[in-house]
Short mmCIF file of C-alpha atoms and ligand atoms in Angstrom, two decimals:
data_model
loop_
_atom_site.label_atom_id
_atom_site.label_comp_id
_atom_site.label_asym_id
_atom_site.label_seq_id
_atom_site.Cartn_x
_atom_site.Cartn_y
_atom_site.Cartn_z
CA UNK A 138 0.00 0.00 0.00
CA UNK A 139 1.38 3.43 -0.94
CA UNK A 140 0.47 7.04 -0.28
CA UNK A 141 -0.23 8.64 -3.67
CA UNK A 142 -0.94 12.25 -4.68
CA UNK A 143 -3.09 12.47 -7.82
CA UNK A 144 -3.64 15.65 -9.86
CA UNK A 145 -6.17 15.78 -12.77
CA UNK A 146 -9.29 13.76 -12.04
CA UNK A 147 -11.88 13.74 -14.78
CA UNK A 148 -12.19 11.34 -17.76
CA UNK A 149 -9.01 9.33 -17.23
CA UNK A 150 -7.84 10.40 -13.77
CA UNK A 151 -11.19 9.62 -12.09
CA UNK A 152 -11.24 5.90 -12.92
CA UNK A 153 -7.46 5.61 -12.42
CA UNK A 154 -7.90 6.89 -8.85
CA UNK A 155 -10.72 4.37 -8.29
CA UNK A 156 -8.47 1.51 -9.36
CA UNK A 157 -5.64 2.67 -7.09
CA UNK A 158 -8.03 2.80 -4.14
CA UNK A 159 -9.45 -0.63 -4.99
CA UNK A 160 -5.91 -2.00 -4.83
CA UNK A 161 -5.53 -0.63 -1.29
CA UNK A 162 -3.54 2.56 -1.99
CA UNK A 163 -4.24 5.83 -0.20
CA UNK A 164 -4.89 8.66 -2.64
CA UNK A 165 -4.89 12.40 -1.96
CA UNK A 166 -6.69 13.91 -4.96
CA UNK A 167 -6.77 17.37 -6.53
CA UNK A 168 -8.31 19.01 -9.59
CA UNK A 169 -9.15 22.63 -10.35
CA UNK A 170 -12.75 21.40 -10.77
CA UNK A 171 -14.16 20.97 -7.22
CA UNK A 172 -16.84 18.46 -8.33
CA UNK A 173 -14.11 16.20 -9.68
CA UNK A 174 -12.48 16.14 -6.23
CA UNK A 175 -15.87 15.38 -4.64
CA UNK A 176 -16.34 12.40 -6.98
CA UNK A 177 -12.88 11.09 -6.09
CA UNK A 178 -13.63 11.53 -2.36
CA UNK A 179 -16.85 9.52 -2.85
CA UNK A 180 -14.70 6.72 -4.22
CA UNK A 181 -12.48 6.77 -1.13
CA UNK A 182 -9.81 9.41 -1.88
CA UNK A 183 -8.80 12.17 0.54
CA UNK A 184 -9.41 15.75 -0.59
CA UNK A 185 -6.44 17.98 -1.33
CA UNK A 186 -7.10 21.72 -1.45
CA UNK A 187 -4.26 22.39 -3.86
CA UNK A 188 -1.74 20.62 -6.06
CA UNK A 189 0.86 21.44 -3.41
CA UNK A 190 -1.14 19.54 -0.78
CA UNK A 191 -1.08 16.29 -2.79
CA UNK A 192 2.68 15.98 -2.42
CA UNK A 193 2.74 16.02 1.39
CA UNK A 194 3.97 12.58 2.58
CA UNK A 195 3.41 11.17 -0.92
CA UNK A 196 5.51 8.21 -2.05
CA UNK A 197 4.25 8.80 -5.60
CA UNK A 198 2.60 11.74 -7.32
CA UNK A 199 0.68 11.08 -10.53
CA UNK A 200 -0.43 13.83 -12.89
CA UNK A 201 -3.10 13.26 -15.58
CA UNK A 202 -3.43 16.69 -17.17
CA UNK A 203 -4.71 17.90 -20.56
CA UNK A 204 -1.49 19.17 -22.22
CA UNK A 205 2.13 20.32 -21.87
CA UNK A 206 1.21 23.81 -20.61
CA UNK A 207 -0.72 22.29 -17.66
CA UNK A 208 2.17 19.96 -16.82
CA UNK A 209 4.60 22.89 -16.92
CA UNK A 210 2.24 24.92 -14.75
CA UNK A 211 1.86 22.24 -12.07
CA UNK A 212 5.52 21.13 -11.92
CA UNK A 213 7.43 24.31 -12.70
CA UNK A 214 5.49 27.55 -13.00
CA UNK A 215 2.38 28.02 -10.84
CA UNK A 216 2.30 25.23 -8.26
CA UNK A 217 6.04 24.59 -8.67
CA UNK A 218 5.74 21.16 -7.03
CA UNK A 219 9.15 20.17 -8.39
CA UNK A 220 10.67 22.80 -6.11
CA UNK A 221 8.98 21.59 -2.92
CA UNK A 222 8.55 17.85 -3.35
CA UNK A 223 10.60 15.47 -1.20
CA UNK A 224 13.43 13.63 -2.98
CA UNK A 225 11.84 10.42 -1.62
CA UNK A 226 8.76 10.95 -3.82
CA UNK A 227 8.62 9.43 -7.31
CA UNK A 228 6.82 11.60 -9.86
CA UNK A 229 4.78 10.03 -12.67
CA UNK A 230 3.36 12.19 -15.45
CA UNK A 231 0.74 10.19 -17.36
CA UNK A 232 -0.56 13.12 -19.42
CA UNK A 233 -0.01 12.98 -23.19
CA UNK A 234 2.26 15.94 -23.93
CA UNK A 235 4.99 17.04 -26.31
CA UNK A 236 8.34 15.33 -25.99
CA UNK A 237 10.23 18.62 -25.48
CA UNK A 238 8.15 19.67 -22.46
CA UNK A 239 8.42 16.18 -20.97
CA UNK A 240 12.21 16.27 -21.31
CA UNK A 241 12.47 19.83 -19.93
CA UNK A 242 10.39 19.05 -16.83
CA UNK A 243 12.31 15.81 -16.24
CA UNK A 244 15.62 17.63 -16.65
CA UNK A 245 14.68 19.99 -13.80
CA UNK A 246 13.64 16.96 -11.72
CA UNK A 247 17.00 15.30 -12.41
CA UNK A 248 18.88 18.48 -11.47
CA UNK A 249 17.04 18.50 -8.14
CA UNK A 250 17.69 14.81 -7.48
CA UNK A 251 14.04 13.86 -7.88
CA UNK A 252 13.01 10.66 -9.65
CA UNK A 253 10.43 11.18 -12.40
CA UNK A 254 9.05 9.18 -15.32
CA UNK A 255 6.84 10.13 -18.25
CA UNK A 256 4.14 7.48 -18.52
CA UNK A 257 1.44 8.33 -21.08
CA UNK A 258 -1.26 5.76 -21.66
CA UNK A 259 -3.33 4.23 -24.38
CA UNK A 260 -6.63 2.44 -23.89
CA UNK A 261 -8.94 5.42 -23.35
CA UNK A 262 -11.63 5.82 -20.72
CA UNK A 263 -12.69 2.17 -21.16
CA UNK A 264 -9.16 1.01 -20.36
CA UNK A 265 -8.94 3.44 -17.42
CA UNK A 266 -12.22 2.06 -16.04
CA UNK A 267 -11.21 -1.56 -16.49
CA UNK A 268 -7.64 -1.04 -15.21
CA UNK A 269 -6.25 -2.34 -18.50
CA UNK A 270 -4.34 0.73 -19.73
CA UNK A 271 -1.06 0.41 -21.58
CA UNK A 272 1.65 2.58 -19.98
CA UNK A 273 4.61 3.70 -22.12
CA UNK A 274 7.31 4.95 -19.79
CA UNK A 275 10.46 6.98 -20.14
CA UNK A 276 13.10 7.85 -17.58
CA UNK A 277 15.72 6.16 -15.43
CA UNK A 278 15.11 2.44 -15.00
CA UNK A 279 15.41 2.76 -11.18
CA UNK A 280 12.47 5.20 -11.12
CA UNK A 281 10.51 2.99 -13.52
CA UNK A 282 11.11 -0.06 -11.30
CA UNK A 283 9.71 1.81 -8.29
CA UNK A 284 6.65 3.05 -10.22
CA UNK A 285 5.82 -0.23 -11.97
CA UNK A 286 3.78 -1.79 -9.16
CA UNK A 287 1.64 1.38 -8.91
CA UNK A 288 1.08 1.45 -12.67
CA UNK A 289 -0.03 -2.20 -12.50
CA UNK A 290 -3.00 -1.12 -10.38
CA UNK A 291 -4.22 0.92 -13.35
CA UNK A 292 -2.87 -0.95 -16.36
CA UNK A 293 -2.22 -4.30 -17.94
CA UNK A 294 0.74 -3.67 -20.24
CA UNK A 295 3.56 -1.62 -18.78
CA UNK A 296 6.63 -0.82 -20.89
CA UNK A 297 9.90 0.95 -20.23
CA UNK A 298 10.60 2.64 -23.57
CA UNK A 299 13.92 4.35 -22.77
CA UNK A 300 15.25 7.61 -21.34
CA UNK A 301 13.27 10.72 -20.37
CA UNK A 302 10.54 11.51 -22.91
CA UNK A 303 10.61 8.06 -24.52
CA UNK A 304 7.12 7.26 -23.26
CA UNK A 305 5.78 10.37 -25.00
CA UNK A 306 7.79 9.49 -28.11
CA UNK A 307 6.25 5.98 -28.19
CA UNK A 308 2.76 7.37 -27.71
CA UNK A 309 3.05 9.99 -30.47
CA UNK A 310 4.49 7.45 -32.96
CA UNK A 311 1.76 4.94 -32.09
CA UNK A 312 -1.06 7.41 -32.61
CA UNK A 313 0.44 8.78 -35.83
CA UNK A 314 0.41 5.23 -37.22
CA UNK A 315 -3.08 4.57 -35.83
CA UNK A 316 -4.63 7.65 -37.47
CA UNK A 317 -3.13 6.80 -40.84
CA UNK A 318 -4.29 3.18 -40.55
CA UNK A 319 -7.83 4.26 -39.66
CA UNK A 320 -7.99 6.53 -42.71
CA UNK A 321 -6.60 3.72 -44.90
CA UNK A 322 -9.20 1.24 -43.66
CA UNK A 323 -11.94 3.84 -44.17
CA UNK A 324 -10.89 4.40 -47.78
CA UNK A 325 -10.76 0.66 -48.47
CA UNK A 326 -14.28 0.10 -47.15
CA UNK A 327 -15.68 3.11 -49.01
CA UNK A 328 -14.12 1.86 -52.25
CA UNK A 329 -15.60 -1.62 -51.63
CA UNK A 330 -19.04 -0.04 -51.41
CA UNK A 331 -18.55 1.68 -54.79
CA UNK A 332 -17.38 -1.63 -56.27
CA UNK A 333 -20.50 -3.45 -54.95
CA UNK A 334 -18.30 -5.64 -52.77
CA UNK A 335 -20.04 -6.93 -49.64
CA UNK A 336 -18.60 -5.21 -46.54
CA UNK A 337 -18.54 -8.39 -44.47
CA UNK A 338 -16.77 -10.25 -47.29
CA UNK A 339 -14.09 -7.54 -47.47
CA UNK A 340 -13.63 -7.71 -43.69
CA UNK A 341 -13.41 -11.54 -43.73
CA UNK A 342 -10.74 -11.43 -46.43
CA UNK A 343 -8.75 -8.33 -45.43
CA UNK A 344 -8.64 -9.18 -41.73
CA UNK A 345 -6.63 -12.29 -42.59
CA UNK A 346 -4.69 -10.69 -45.46
CA UNK A 347 -1.89 -8.16 -45.71
CA UNK A 348 -3.95 -5.08 -44.77
CA UNK A 349 -4.83 -6.61 -41.39
CA UNK A 350 -4.53 -4.07 -38.58
CA UNK A 351 -6.27 -3.15 -35.30
CA UNK A 352 -8.32 -0.41 -37.00
CA UNK A 353 -9.94 -3.16 -39.05
CA UNK A 354 -9.97 -6.22 -36.81
CA UNK A 355 -11.00 -4.52 -33.55
CA UNK A 356 -12.30 -1.08 -34.43
CA UNK A 357 -13.74 -1.29 -37.95
CA UNK A 358 -15.07 2.16 -38.99
CA UNK A 359 -18.16 0.74 -40.79
CA UNK A 360 -21.08 -0.73 -38.84
CA UNK A 361 -21.41 -4.51 -38.95
CA UNK A 362 -18.24 -6.57 -39.05
CA UNK A 363 -17.02 -5.73 -35.51
CA UNK A 364 -20.13 -5.42 -33.29
CA UNK A 365 -18.22 -3.71 -30.45
CA UNK A 366 -16.72 -0.96 -32.63
CA UNK A 367 -17.99 2.65 -32.15
CA UNK A 368 -19.37 2.58 -35.74
CA UNK A 369 -22.24 0.49 -34.32
CA UNK A 370 -23.02 3.14 -31.69
CA UNK A 371 -23.24 6.24 -33.92
CA UNK A 372 -19.50 6.73 -33.38
CA UNK A 373 -19.83 7.56 -29.70
CA UNK A 374 -16.29 7.70 -28.21
CA UNK A 375 -14.11 5.77 -27.38
CA UNK A 376 -11.16 7.91 -28.23
CA UNK A 377 -12.40 11.23 -29.53
CA UNK A 378 -11.59 13.06 -32.76
CA UNK A 379 -10.34 15.93 -30.55
CA UNK A 380 -7.88 13.59 -28.77
CA UNK A 381 -6.62 12.14 -32.03
CA UNK A 382 -6.20 15.63 -33.48
CA UNK A 383 -4.26 16.66 -30.38
CA UNK A 384 -1.91 13.69 -30.79
CA UNK A 385 -1.52 14.24 -34.54
CA UNK A 386 -0.59 17.87 -33.89
CA UNK A 387 2.00 16.65 -31.36
CA UNK A 388 3.35 14.26 -34.01
CA UNK A 389 3.69 17.05 -36.53
CA UNK A 390 5.50 19.32 -34.06
CA UNK A 391 7.85 16.45 -33.16
CA UNK A 392 8.45 15.63 -36.83
CA UNK A 393 9.14 19.29 -37.72
CA UNK A 394 11.42 19.81 -34.72
CA UNK A 395 13.45 16.83 -35.87
CA UNK A 396 13.54 17.66 -39.59
CA UNK A 397 11.29 14.77 -40.65
CA UNK A 398 8.65 15.13 -43.34
CA UNK A 399 5.61 12.87 -42.72
CA UNK A 400 3.33 13.45 -45.73
CA UNK A 401 0.59 11.02 -44.65
CA UNK A 402 0.75 12.29 -41.07
CA UNK A 403 0.35 15.85 -42.38
CA UNK A 404 -2.65 14.82 -44.53
CA UNK A 405 -4.22 12.88 -41.63
CA UNK A 406 -3.82 15.97 -39.41
CA UNK A 407 -5.51 18.12 -42.09
CA UNK A 408 -8.43 15.67 -42.46
CA UNK A 409 -9.00 15.40 -38.69
CA UNK A 410 -8.70 19.17 -38.30
CA UNK A 411 -11.32 19.88 -40.99
CA UNK A 412 -13.65 17.18 -39.65
CA UNK A 413 -13.35 18.39 -36.05
CA UNK A 414 -14.52 21.89 -37.01
CA UNK A 415 -17.87 20.69 -38.36
CA UNK A 416 -20.91 20.31 -36.06
CA UNK A 417 -20.08 18.32 -32.90
CA UNK A 418 -17.64 16.03 -34.64
CA UNK A 419 -14.77 16.67 -32.26
CA UNK A 420 -16.51 14.63 -29.55
CA UNK A 421 -17.21 11.66 -31.86
CA UNK A 422 -14.97 8.61 -31.85
CA UNK A 423 -11.90 9.04 -34.08
CA UNK A 424 -13.13 6.23 -36.38
CA UNK A 425 -15.85 8.68 -37.52
CA UNK A 426 -13.16 10.10 -39.85
CA UNK A 427 -14.75 7.78 -42.44
CA UNK A 428 -17.53 10.39 -42.63
CA UNK A 429 -15.00 13.02 -43.67
CA UNK A 430 -13.71 10.81 -46.48
CA UNK A 431 -17.34 10.36 -47.57
CA UNK A 432 -17.94 14.13 -47.31
CA UNK A 433 -15.08 15.03 -49.64
CA UNK A 434 -16.60 12.70 -52.24
CA UNK A 435 -19.99 14.45 -52.23
P1 NAD B 788 -9.75 15.69 -18.74
O1 NAD B 788 -9.88 17.07 -19.27
O2 NAD B 788 -10.98 14.88 -18.52
O3 NAD B 788 -8.94 15.69 -17.36
C1 NAD B 788 -7.85 16.53 -17.13
C2 NAD B 788 -8.11 17.24 -15.81
O4 NAD B 788 -6.99 18.05 -15.47
C3 NAD B 788 -9.32 18.19 -15.86
O5 NAD B 788 -10.28 17.76 -14.93
C4 NAD B 788 -8.75 19.55 -15.49
O6 NAD B 788 -9.61 20.30 -14.68
C5 NAD B 788 -7.51 19.14 -14.73
N1 NAD B 788 -6.52 20.21 -14.65
C6 NAD B 788 -6.09 21.04 -15.63
N2 NAD B 788 -5.16 21.88 -15.16
C7 NAD B 788 -5.01 21.58 -13.84
C8 NAD B 788 -4.21 22.11 -12.79
N3 NAD B 788 -3.36 23.13 -13.01
N4 NAD B 788 -4.31 21.56 -11.57
C9 NAD B 788 -5.16 20.54 -11.34
N5 NAD B 788 -5.95 19.99 -12.29
C10 NAD B 788 -5.88 20.51 -13.51
O7 NAD B 788 -8.76 14.94 -19.74
P2 NAD B 788 -8.59 13.36 -19.93
O8 NAD B 788 -9.45 12.90 -21.04
O9 NAD B 788 -8.68 12.71 -18.60
O10 NAD B 788 -7.09 13.31 -20.48
C11 NAD B 788 -5.98 13.49 -19.61
C12 NAD B 788 -4.72 13.18 -20.38
O11 NAD B 788 -4.76 11.82 -20.82
C13 NAD B 788 -4.55 14.03 -21.64
O12 NAD B 788 -3.20 14.39 -21.76
C14 NAD B 788 -5.01 13.11 -22.76
O13 NAD B 788 -4.39 13.41 -23.99
C15 NAD B 788 -4.58 11.76 -22.23
N6 NAD B 788 -5.36 10.65 -22.75
C16 NAD B 788 -6.71 10.71 -22.77
C17 NAD B 788 -7.43 9.63 -23.29
C18 NAD B 788 -8.94 9.68 -23.34
O14 NAD B 788 -9.54 8.81 -24.01
N7 NAD B 788 -9.61 10.62 -22.67
C19 NAD B 788 -6.77 8.50 -23.76
C20 NAD B 788 -5.38 8.46 -23.69
C21 NAD B 788 -4.68 9.54 -23.17
#
């Protein structure tokens, strides 16, 4: 059992806190939204009145924040917890953020003798609820070894990807590939329709052939072949278009910063960006991008 400070409590953080408590850990929880703290307290957490309060006596502090600016704010700029946390505390940032910010924050931690890992997740709210998240971690192996048992309370697959920022690097590469695959599968199924090829037949063939990928076998963007896919629930998320667009934008910043041209990544970013600006599309599941491919053909 460990004493854990947890900052950022809504979609992902809320169920992650529940799973930590179910595994017997003590959690002191904080969010700038008071109702989110109340929900965590109802699940058995202790209320913290500030981010600074979560770190008192904490063996681990976990942050699950929207973006790099929030991580910078909590660790370095506004709450400055990196400047007051005990060197005995291990810091775990599970937010999905840009690699540069992750490395900068972890550099300050290293300078102050504080152990920290970046540990972004995949698996979405469903995975957070079920405690089956995948954690992709970066940082010193000693810090990772200490954090691993805590991450196991919230996840099923836990990886050490390399040095500081490697978790974020793995996440951004994964989601770049995922977005492109989803668009590819969408185009294949739309073409099948035009060619009067039965959708189920295409799925039966392609899911055992060379185009086989998760976007087809587990998350098919057309209703029918995979009953559990969001396409069968009017594309309710799941992993939203807004989240995918955020990660694609991170991929494009990372690619540009490192002098890499990713033409399909750039096109995928453009398609998701256009789609997200129409109606309430940004809150749909990211597999709804098939609608955008349909739209540009009208
Ligand atoms: P969310 O907006 O539901 O939760 C983030 C919380 O952080 C909010 O409640 C917000 O009030 C809080 N917050 C912001 N600034 C704060 C501060 N200074 N102090 C305290 N709390 C603060 O977002 P989410 O969907 O839970 O996503 C969290 C992170 O996980 C993001 O980086 C996201 O990219 C990543 N992620 C999300 C999903 C998903 O499906 N939702 C999947 C994988 C990864």
